GROMACS .gro file of C-alpha atoms in nm:
model
  334
    1MET     CA    1  -0.026  -0.005   0.025
    2GLU     CA    2   0.266   0.206   0.099
    3ALA     CA    3   0.433   0.202  -0.228
    4GLY     CA    4   0.178   0.222  -0.444
    5GLU     CA    5   0.094   0.564  -0.254
    6LEU     CA    6   0.467   0.692  -0.296
    7SER     CA    7   0.431   0.595  -0.705
    8ASP     CA    8   0.054   0.803  -0.737
    9GLU     CA    9   0.240   1.106  -0.604
   10GLY     CA   10   0.550   1.033  -0.815
   11ARG     CA   11   0.788   0.921  -0.614
   12HIS     CA   12   0.852   0.624  -0.831
   13ALA     CA   13   1.238   0.562  -0.709
   14GLU     CA   14   1.106   0.537  -0.353
   15ALA     CA   15   0.783   0.358  -0.482
   16ALA     CA   16   1.031   0.095  -0.630
   17ARG     CA   17   1.244   0.072  -0.268
   18THR     CA   18   0.934  -0.016  -0.060
   19GLY     CA   19   0.866  -0.239  -0.335
   20ALA     CA   20   1.128  -0.422  -0.324
   21GLU     CA   21   1.137  -0.460   0.080
   22ALA     CA   22   0.800  -0.607   0.079
   23VAL     CA   23   0.913  -0.896  -0.226
   24ALA     CA   24   1.215  -0.938  -0.013
   25LEU     CA   25   0.990  -0.975   0.284
   26TYR     CA   26   0.715  -1.203   0.115
   27ARG     CA   27   1.010  -1.422  -0.038
   28ALA     CA   28   1.120  -1.475   0.309
   29LEU     CA   29   0.753  -1.592   0.431
   30ALA     CA   30   0.668  -1.799   0.097
   31THR     CA   31   0.967  -1.993   0.165
   32SER     CA   32   0.840  -2.156   0.553
   33ASP     CA   33   0.470  -2.110   0.401
   34PRO     CA   34   0.422  -2.162   0.006
   35GLU     CA   35   0.035  -2.222   0.097
   36MET     CA   36  -0.015  -1.885   0.249
   37TYR     CA   37   0.233  -1.653   0.145
   38ARG     CA   38   0.271  -1.791  -0.281
   39PRO     CA   39   0.009  -1.537  -0.354
   40PHE     CA   40   0.138  -1.186  -0.216
   41LEU     CA   41   0.502  -1.251  -0.356
   42ALA     CA   42   0.350  -1.279  -0.696
   43LEU     CA   43   0.153  -0.960  -0.654
   44THR     CA   44   0.393  -0.791  -0.489
   45LEU     CA   45   0.709  -0.897  -0.752
   46ASP     CA   46   0.402  -0.799  -0.997
   47ASN     CA   47   0.339  -0.431  -0.869
   48LEU     CA   48   0.731  -0.364  -0.803
   49SER     CA   49   0.714  -0.476  -1.223
   50LEU     CA   50   0.539  -0.133  -1.228
   51TYR     CA   51   0.763   0.064  -1.031
   52LEU     CA   52   1.089  -0.031  -1.189
   53ALA     CA   53   0.922   0.075  -1.517
   54GLU     CA   54   0.801   0.398  -1.360
   55CYS     CA   55   1.182   0.475  -1.251
   56GLY     CA   56   1.270   0.366  -1.586
   57ARG     CA   57   1.456  -0.016  -1.487
   58GLU     CA   58   1.312  -0.226  -1.765
   59ASP     CA   59   1.548  -0.501  -1.780
   60GLU     CA   60   1.484  -0.539  -1.447
   61ALA     CA   61   1.078  -0.428  -1.443
   62ALA     CA   62   1.072  -0.714  -1.742
   63GLU     CA   63   1.254  -1.007  -1.478
   64SER     CA   64   1.000  -0.902  -1.198
   65ALA     CA   65   0.665  -0.974  -1.355
   66THR     CA   66   0.873  -1.268  -1.501
   67GLU     CA   67   0.860  -1.385  -1.165
   68ALA     CA   68   0.567  -1.248  -1.063
   69LEU     CA   69   0.406  -1.436  -1.366
   70ALA     CA   70   0.588  -1.796  -1.325
   71LEU     CA   71   0.410  -1.779  -0.918
   72TYR     CA   72   0.077  -1.734  -1.086
   73ARG     CA   73   0.104  -1.992  -1.295
   74VAL     CA   74   0.171  -2.247  -1.067
   75LEU     CA   75  -0.099  -2.068  -0.803
   76ALA     CA   76  -0.388  -2.161  -1.179
   77GLU     CA   77  -0.301  -2.472  -1.140
   78SER     CA   78  -0.387  -2.547  -0.832
   79ASP     CA   79  -0.671  -2.298  -0.811
   80PRO     CA   80  -0.825  -2.159  -1.120
   81GLY     CA   81  -1.084  -2.083  -1.043
   82THR     CA   82  -0.948  -1.844  -0.752
   83TYR     CA   83  -0.657  -1.715  -1.003
   84LEU     CA   84  -0.681  -1.765  -1.333
   85PRO     CA   85  -0.758  -1.359  -1.335
   86GLN     CA   86  -0.455  -1.281  -1.144
   87LEU     CA   87  -0.297  -1.474  -1.405
   88ALA     CA   88  -0.428  -1.323  -1.671
   89ASN     CA   89  -0.332  -0.990  -1.499
   90GLY     CA   90   0.007  -1.077  -1.504
   91LEU     CA   91   0.007  -1.144  -1.867
   92VAL     CA   92  -0.100  -0.822  -1.966
   93ASP     CA   93   0.111  -0.663  -1.735
   94GLN     CA   94   0.462  -0.857  -1.891
   95ALA     CA   95   0.334  -0.718  -2.261
   96ASP     CA   96   0.389  -0.418  -2.091
   97ARG     CA   97   0.678  -0.483  -1.986
   98LEU     CA   98   0.802  -0.618  -2.301
   99GLY     CA   99   0.703  -0.378  -2.520
  100ASP     CA  100   0.536  -0.305  -2.822
  101GLU     CA  101   0.803  -0.395  -3.031
  102ASP     CA  102   0.889  -0.746  -2.924
  103ASP     CA  103   0.684  -0.978  -3.083
  104ALA     CA  104   0.573  -1.204  -2.769
  105ALA     CA  105   0.408  -0.949  -2.646
  106LEU     CA  106   0.147  -1.051  -2.868
  107ASP     CA  107   0.231  -1.419  -2.775
  108VAL     CA  108   0.161  -1.287  -2.418
  109LEU     CA  109  -0.186  -1.080  -2.448
  110THR     CA  110  -0.345  -1.394  -2.728
  111GLU     CA  111  -0.303  -1.595  -2.371
  112ALA     CA  112  -0.450  -1.255  -2.146
  113ALA     CA  113  -0.775  -1.222  -2.350
  114ALA     CA  114  -0.796  -1.632  -2.383
  115ILE     CA  115  -0.809  -1.617  -2.021
  116TYR     CA  116  -1.034  -1.367  -1.975
  117ARG     CA  117  -1.282  -1.532  -2.229
  118ALA     CA  118  -1.276  -1.843  -2.017
  119VAL     CA  119  -1.365  -1.692  -1.678
  120GLY     CA  120  -1.605  -1.372  -1.840
  121ASP     CA  121  -1.976  -1.497  -1.701
  122ALA     CA  122  -1.744  -1.587  -1.368
  123ASP     CA  123  -1.794  -1.133  -1.316
  124PRO     CA  124  -1.923  -1.004  -1.722
  125GLU     CA  125  -1.877  -0.628  -1.578
  126MET     CA  126  -1.443  -0.636  -1.449
  127TYR     CA  127  -1.371  -1.031  -1.670
  128ARG     CA  128  -1.519  -0.888  -2.051
  129SER     CA  129  -1.386  -0.480  -2.025
  130ARG     CA  130  -1.007  -0.620  -1.877
  131LEU     CA  131  -1.048  -0.840  -2.122
  132ALA     CA  132  -1.160  -0.538  -2.432
  133LEU     CA  133  -0.819  -0.377  -2.259
  134ALA     CA  134  -0.562  -0.700  -2.360
  135LEU     CA  135  -0.722  -0.655  -2.725
  136TYR     CA  136  -0.698  -0.299  -2.763
  137LYS     CA  137  -0.310  -0.327  -2.652
  138GLN     CA  138  -0.295  -0.639  -2.943
  139VAL     CA  139  -0.533  -0.306  -3.172
  140ARG     CA  140  -0.197  -0.081  -3.086
  141PHE     CA  141   0.088  -0.398  -3.172
  142HIS     CA  142  -0.113  -0.426  -3.501
  143ALA     CA  143  -0.144  -0.057  -3.566
  144LEU     CA  144   0.224  -0.004  -3.550
  145ARG     CA  145   0.312  -0.287  -3.813
  146GLU     CA  146   0.089  -0.173  -4.000
  147ASP     CA  147  -0.176  -0.485  -4.011
  148ASP     CA  148  -0.465  -0.308  -4.077
  149GLU     CA  149  -0.692  -0.598  -4.111
  150GLU     CA  150  -0.615  -0.740  -3.781
  151ALA     CA  151  -0.673  -0.409  -3.645
  152ALA     CA  152  -1.047  -0.435  -3.784
  153ASP     CA  153  -1.080  -0.802  -3.686
  154VAL     CA  154  -0.954  -0.754  -3.315
  155LEU     CA  155  -1.152  -0.470  -3.311
  156ALA     CA  156  -1.497  -0.595  -3.414
  157GLU     CA  157  -1.422  -0.834  -3.099
  158ILE     CA  158  -1.392  -0.559  -2.892
  159VAL     CA  159  -1.681  -0.381  -3.026
  160GLY     CA  160  -1.882  -0.732  -3.004
  161VAL     CA  161  -1.763  -0.724  -2.592
  162PHE     CA  162  -1.947  -0.378  -2.519
  163ARG     CA  163  -2.177  -0.359  -2.665
  164ALA     CA  164  -2.261  -0.724  -2.507
  165LEU     CA  165  -2.267  -0.584  -2.173
  166VAL     CA  166  -2.472  -0.229  -2.248
  167GLU     CA  167  -2.750  -0.440  -2.412
  168SER     CA  168  -2.699  -0.647  -2.102
  169GLY     CA  169  -2.841  -0.330  -1.899
  170SER     CA  170  -2.547  -0.145  -1.774
  171ARG     CA  171  -2.545   0.184  -1.900
  172LEU     CA  172  -2.143   0.205  -1.810
  173PHE     CA  173  -2.003   0.107  -2.056
  174ARG     CA  174  -2.177   0.325  -2.366
  175ASP     CA  175  -1.971   0.543  -2.423
  176GLU     CA  176  -1.675   0.237  -2.466
  177LEU     CA  177  -1.879   0.130  -2.715
  178ALA     CA  178  -1.918   0.421  -2.896
  179SER     CA  179  -1.509   0.470  -2.941
  180ALA     CA  180  -1.500   0.120  -2.965
  181LEU     CA  181  -1.702   0.159  -3.253
  182TYR     CA  182  -1.505   0.469  -3.400
  183TRP     CA  183  -1.184   0.346  -3.433
  184GLN     CA  184  -1.386   0.009  -3.597
  185ALA     CA  185  -1.443   0.281  -3.831
  186THR     CA  186  -1.112   0.389  -3.913
  187TYR     CA  187  -0.910   0.074  -3.942
  188LEU     CA  188  -1.213  -0.084  -4.197
  189GLU     CA  189  -1.198   0.262  -4.406
  190LYS     CA  190  -0.816   0.156  -4.393
  191VAL     CA  191  -0.890  -0.217  -4.490
  192PRO     CA  192  -1.082  -0.073  -4.678
  193GLN     CA  193  -1.379  -0.173  -4.599
  194PRO     CA  194  -1.612   0.116  -4.698
  195SER     CA  195  -2.001   0.027  -4.659
  196ASP     CA  196  -1.857  -0.159  -4.306
  197ALA     CA  197  -1.694   0.166  -4.197
  198LEU     CA  198  -1.967   0.362  -4.303
  199GLU     CA  199  -2.215   0.179  -4.067
  200ALA     CA  200  -1.950   0.159  -3.767
  201VAL     CA  201  -1.925   0.524  -3.786
  202ASP     CA  202  -2.304   0.596  -3.842
  203GLU     CA  203  -2.335   0.405  -3.477
  204ALA     CA  204  -2.089   0.555  -3.305
  205VAL     CA  205  -2.251   0.943  -3.441
  206GLY     CA  206  -2.520   0.824  -3.317
  207ARG     CA  207  -2.455   0.705  -2.971
  208TYR     CA  208  -2.198   0.962  -2.908
  209ARG     CA  209  -2.578   1.279  -3.021
  210GLU     CA  210  -2.749   1.022  -2.740
  211LEU     CA  211  -2.464   1.061  -2.474
  212VAL     CA  212  -2.380   1.471  -2.532
  213GLU     CA  213  -2.771   1.508  -2.479
  214GLU     CA  214  -2.704   1.334  -2.179
  215ALA     CA  215  -2.442   1.507  -1.972
  216ASP     CA  216  -2.271   1.644  -2.267
  217SER     CA  217  -1.931   1.564  -2.121
  218LYS     CA  218  -1.580   1.716  -2.274
  219ASP     CA  219  -1.513   1.318  -2.331
  220ASP     CA  220  -1.870   1.280  -2.559
  221ARG     CA  221  -1.829   1.583  -2.717
  222THR     CA  222  -1.479   1.518  -2.836
  223GLY     CA  223  -1.521   1.147  -2.984
  224LEU     CA  224  -1.918   1.296  -3.140
  225ALA     CA  225  -1.655   1.608  -3.291
  226ARG     CA  226  -1.423   1.317  -3.408
  227SER     CA  227  -1.672   1.082  -3.555
  228LEU     CA  228  -1.831   1.330  -3.763
  229ARG     CA  229  -1.475   1.449  -3.894
  230LEU     CA  230  -1.438   1.079  -4.044
  231ARG     CA  231  -1.803   0.982  -4.194
  232ALA     CA  232  -1.768   1.338  -4.328
  233ALA     CA  233  -1.432   1.262  -4.505
  234MET     CA  234  -1.570   0.861  -4.535
  235VAL     CA  235  -1.916   1.003  -4.729
  236SER     CA  236  -1.704   1.223  -4.969
  237PHE     CA  237  -1.437   1.026  -5.028
  238TRP     CA  238  -1.631   0.708  -5.084
  239TYR     CA  239  -1.979   0.810  -5.169
  240GLY     CA  240  -1.934   1.151  -5.353
  241ARG     CA  241  -2.270   1.293  -5.101
  242GLU     CA  242  -2.060   1.614  -5.017
  243GLY     CA  243  -2.354   1.784  -4.841
  244ASP     CA  244  -2.394   1.527  -4.633
  245ALA     CA  245  -1.968   1.577  -4.589
  246LEU     CA  246  -2.038   1.924  -4.534
  247ASN     CA  247  -2.298   1.948  -4.267
  248ASP     CA  248  -2.057   1.647  -4.080
  249ILE     CA  249  -1.813   1.846  -4.045
  250THR     CA  250  -1.979   2.208  -3.974
  251GLN     CA  251  -2.082   2.053  -3.659
  252ALA     CA  252  -1.800   1.905  -3.543
  253VAL     CA  253  -1.633   2.277  -3.636
  254ALA     CA  254  -1.890   2.375  -3.399
  255LEU     CA  255  -1.812   2.118  -3.174
  256LEU     CA  256  -1.416   2.171  -3.186
  257ARG     CA  257  -1.504   2.527  -3.055
  258ARG     CA  258  -1.700   2.504  -2.799
  259LEU     CA  259  -1.418   2.241  -2.633
  260ILE     CA  260  -1.158   2.514  -2.703
  261GLU     CA  261  -1.348   2.790  -2.505
  262ASP     CA  262  -1.386   2.558  -2.209
  263ASP     CA  263  -1.032   2.450  -2.212
  264PRO     CA  264  -0.795   2.688  -2.411
  265GLU     CA  265  -0.486   2.567  -2.337
  266SER     CA  266  -0.541   2.168  -2.473
  267THR     CA  267  -0.389   2.173  -2.776
  268GLU     CA  268  -0.549   1.872  -2.866
  269PHE     CA  269  -0.858   1.994  -2.954
  270GLN     CA  270  -0.639   2.313  -3.113
  271ALA     CA  271  -0.498   2.023  -3.299
  272ASP     CA  272  -0.783   1.874  -3.395
  273LEU     CA  273  -1.013   2.236  -3.494
  274GLY     CA  274  -0.723   2.258  -3.757
  275ALA     CA  275  -0.789   1.898  -3.927
  276ALA     CA  276  -1.124   1.981  -3.854
  277LEU     CA  277  -1.122   2.272  -4.060
  278HIS     CA  278  -0.941   2.206  -4.338
  279VAL     CA  279  -1.146   1.954  -4.345
  280HIS     CA  280  -1.449   2.220  -4.376
  281ALA     CA  281  -1.210   2.394  -4.643
  282GLY     CA  282  -1.213   2.112  -4.892
  283ARG     CA  283  -1.616   2.024  -4.875
  284LEU     CA  284  -1.676   2.392  -4.900
  285SER     CA  285  -1.390   2.362  -5.223
  286ASP     CA  286  -1.575   2.103  -5.321
  287LEU     CA  287  -1.965   2.308  -5.363
  288GLY     CA  288  -1.768   2.591  -5.464
  289ARG     CA  289  -1.815   2.797  -5.216
  290HIS     CA  290  -1.402   2.876  -5.256
  291GLU     CA  291  -1.417   3.265  -5.042
  292GLU     CA  292  -1.551   3.009  -4.747
  293ALA     CA  293  -1.298   2.760  -4.814
  294LEU     CA  294  -0.984   3.002  -4.816
  295THR     CA  295  -1.149   3.149  -4.482
  296ALA     CA  296  -1.135   2.780  -4.330
  297VAL     CA  297  -0.787   2.676  -4.467
  298THR     CA  298  -0.642   2.976  -4.357
  299GLU     CA  299  -0.802   2.984  -4.026
  300ALA     CA  300  -0.657   2.628  -4.018
  301ILE     CA  301  -0.247   2.683  -4.072
  302THR     CA  302  -0.320   2.960  -3.846
  303VAL     CA  303  -0.472   2.674  -3.587
  304TYR     CA  304  -0.133   2.474  -3.685
  305ARG     CA  305   0.124   2.772  -3.611
  306ALA     CA  306   0.001   2.840  -3.320
  307LEU     CA  307   0.023   2.473  -3.138
  308PRO     CA  308   0.361   2.490  -2.964
  309GLU     CA  309   0.709   2.395  -3.144
  310ASP     CA  310   0.698   2.061  -3.010
  311GLU     CA  311   0.347   2.012  -3.067
  312LEU     CA  312   0.354   2.143  -3.393
  313SER     CA  313   0.660   1.908  -3.529
  314LEU     CA  314   0.405   1.627  -3.519
  315HIS     CA  315   0.119   1.799  -3.704
  316GLU     CA  316   0.369   1.933  -3.960
  317ASP     CA  317   0.243   1.746  -4.309
  318SER     CA  318  -0.145   1.846  -4.188
  319LEU     CA  319   0.036   2.213  -4.211
  320GLU     CA  320   0.164   2.136  -4.524
  321LEU     CA  321  -0.128   2.025  -4.647
  322SER     CA  322  -0.332   2.288  -4.523
  323GLU     CA  323  -0.068   2.499  -4.720
  324GLY     CA  324  -0.074   2.281  -5.048
  325LEU     CA  325  -0.493   2.331  -4.993
  326LEU     CA  326  -0.443   2.717  -4.990
  327LEU     CA  327  -0.166   2.732  -5.246
  328ARG     CA  328  -0.482   2.572  -5.536
  329LEU     CA  329  -0.762   2.789  -5.358
  330LEU     CA  330  -0.565   3.042  -5.452
  331SER     CA  331  -0.553   2.922  -5.786
  332ALA     CA  332  -0.850   2.886  -5.819
  333TYR     CA  333  -0.985   3.176  -5.698
  334ASN     CA  334  -0.845   3.380  -5.893
   0.00000   0.00000   0.00000
């Protein structure tokens, strides 16, 4: 408990020292009474791996996670009902220690997901939400390798997990379902499977609208804005529905302006606004409204250039696209 509190306060080195002391204590106790203290040793080793990782001591963190996992395997063999979920948790932690660059991380996450599926009925809200977390880590693994089809397949399962939770009566996971649908649409478009992608983003927009109407939270407004921007791009590129696209992106821009008003220091919202204004300019241009398009893309460029230097470096390609669009619009307008 003390190590966890130190970690929460950002005192990572102290947390690691305290965690190491707890491991030493439980290791000694587990030697004399394995049945009683082995579970505590596994837990403290798992926690220690986190504290070591927070200190940048990755090799030691991986060693601690590996030892914890070996103990959880022994425990799960003797009492699967109690320790299989903890084994799955330990596998997810080990995947974090391995990192996205290590192909073994995917095998570890696959094993964790299989366990969460097997135990899901025991506590659906807990274990199925943990399944979704393990699956999201798989998506990240595939995304880094540009395995878009694999990522889309995993996201389909995540959508199914949250849909089942919502349909069972839990209102706690409606925003997670909307978010999963947004990401599923993103990767289905990349595959590409435009009709399936549009179906997913249509549902995401609808679900986010319901959430915004009920609570108007910042996260749900953000999700709605991003889903509208994605749908605007889809219906324009794949279906030539420029009027629908303009309607969606106009709403997205308005939502982002509100978000920035509420949180003017957020560079994330500013970058999102720049991207939305670029799409807005493109749709206005497609409809022959060049003067309005010029205004929108000029604002997009201004928004991007106002970002702090470290943030701007992440959006240089987007800035270049907006500058290119500006030149084309100036040429067409003149």
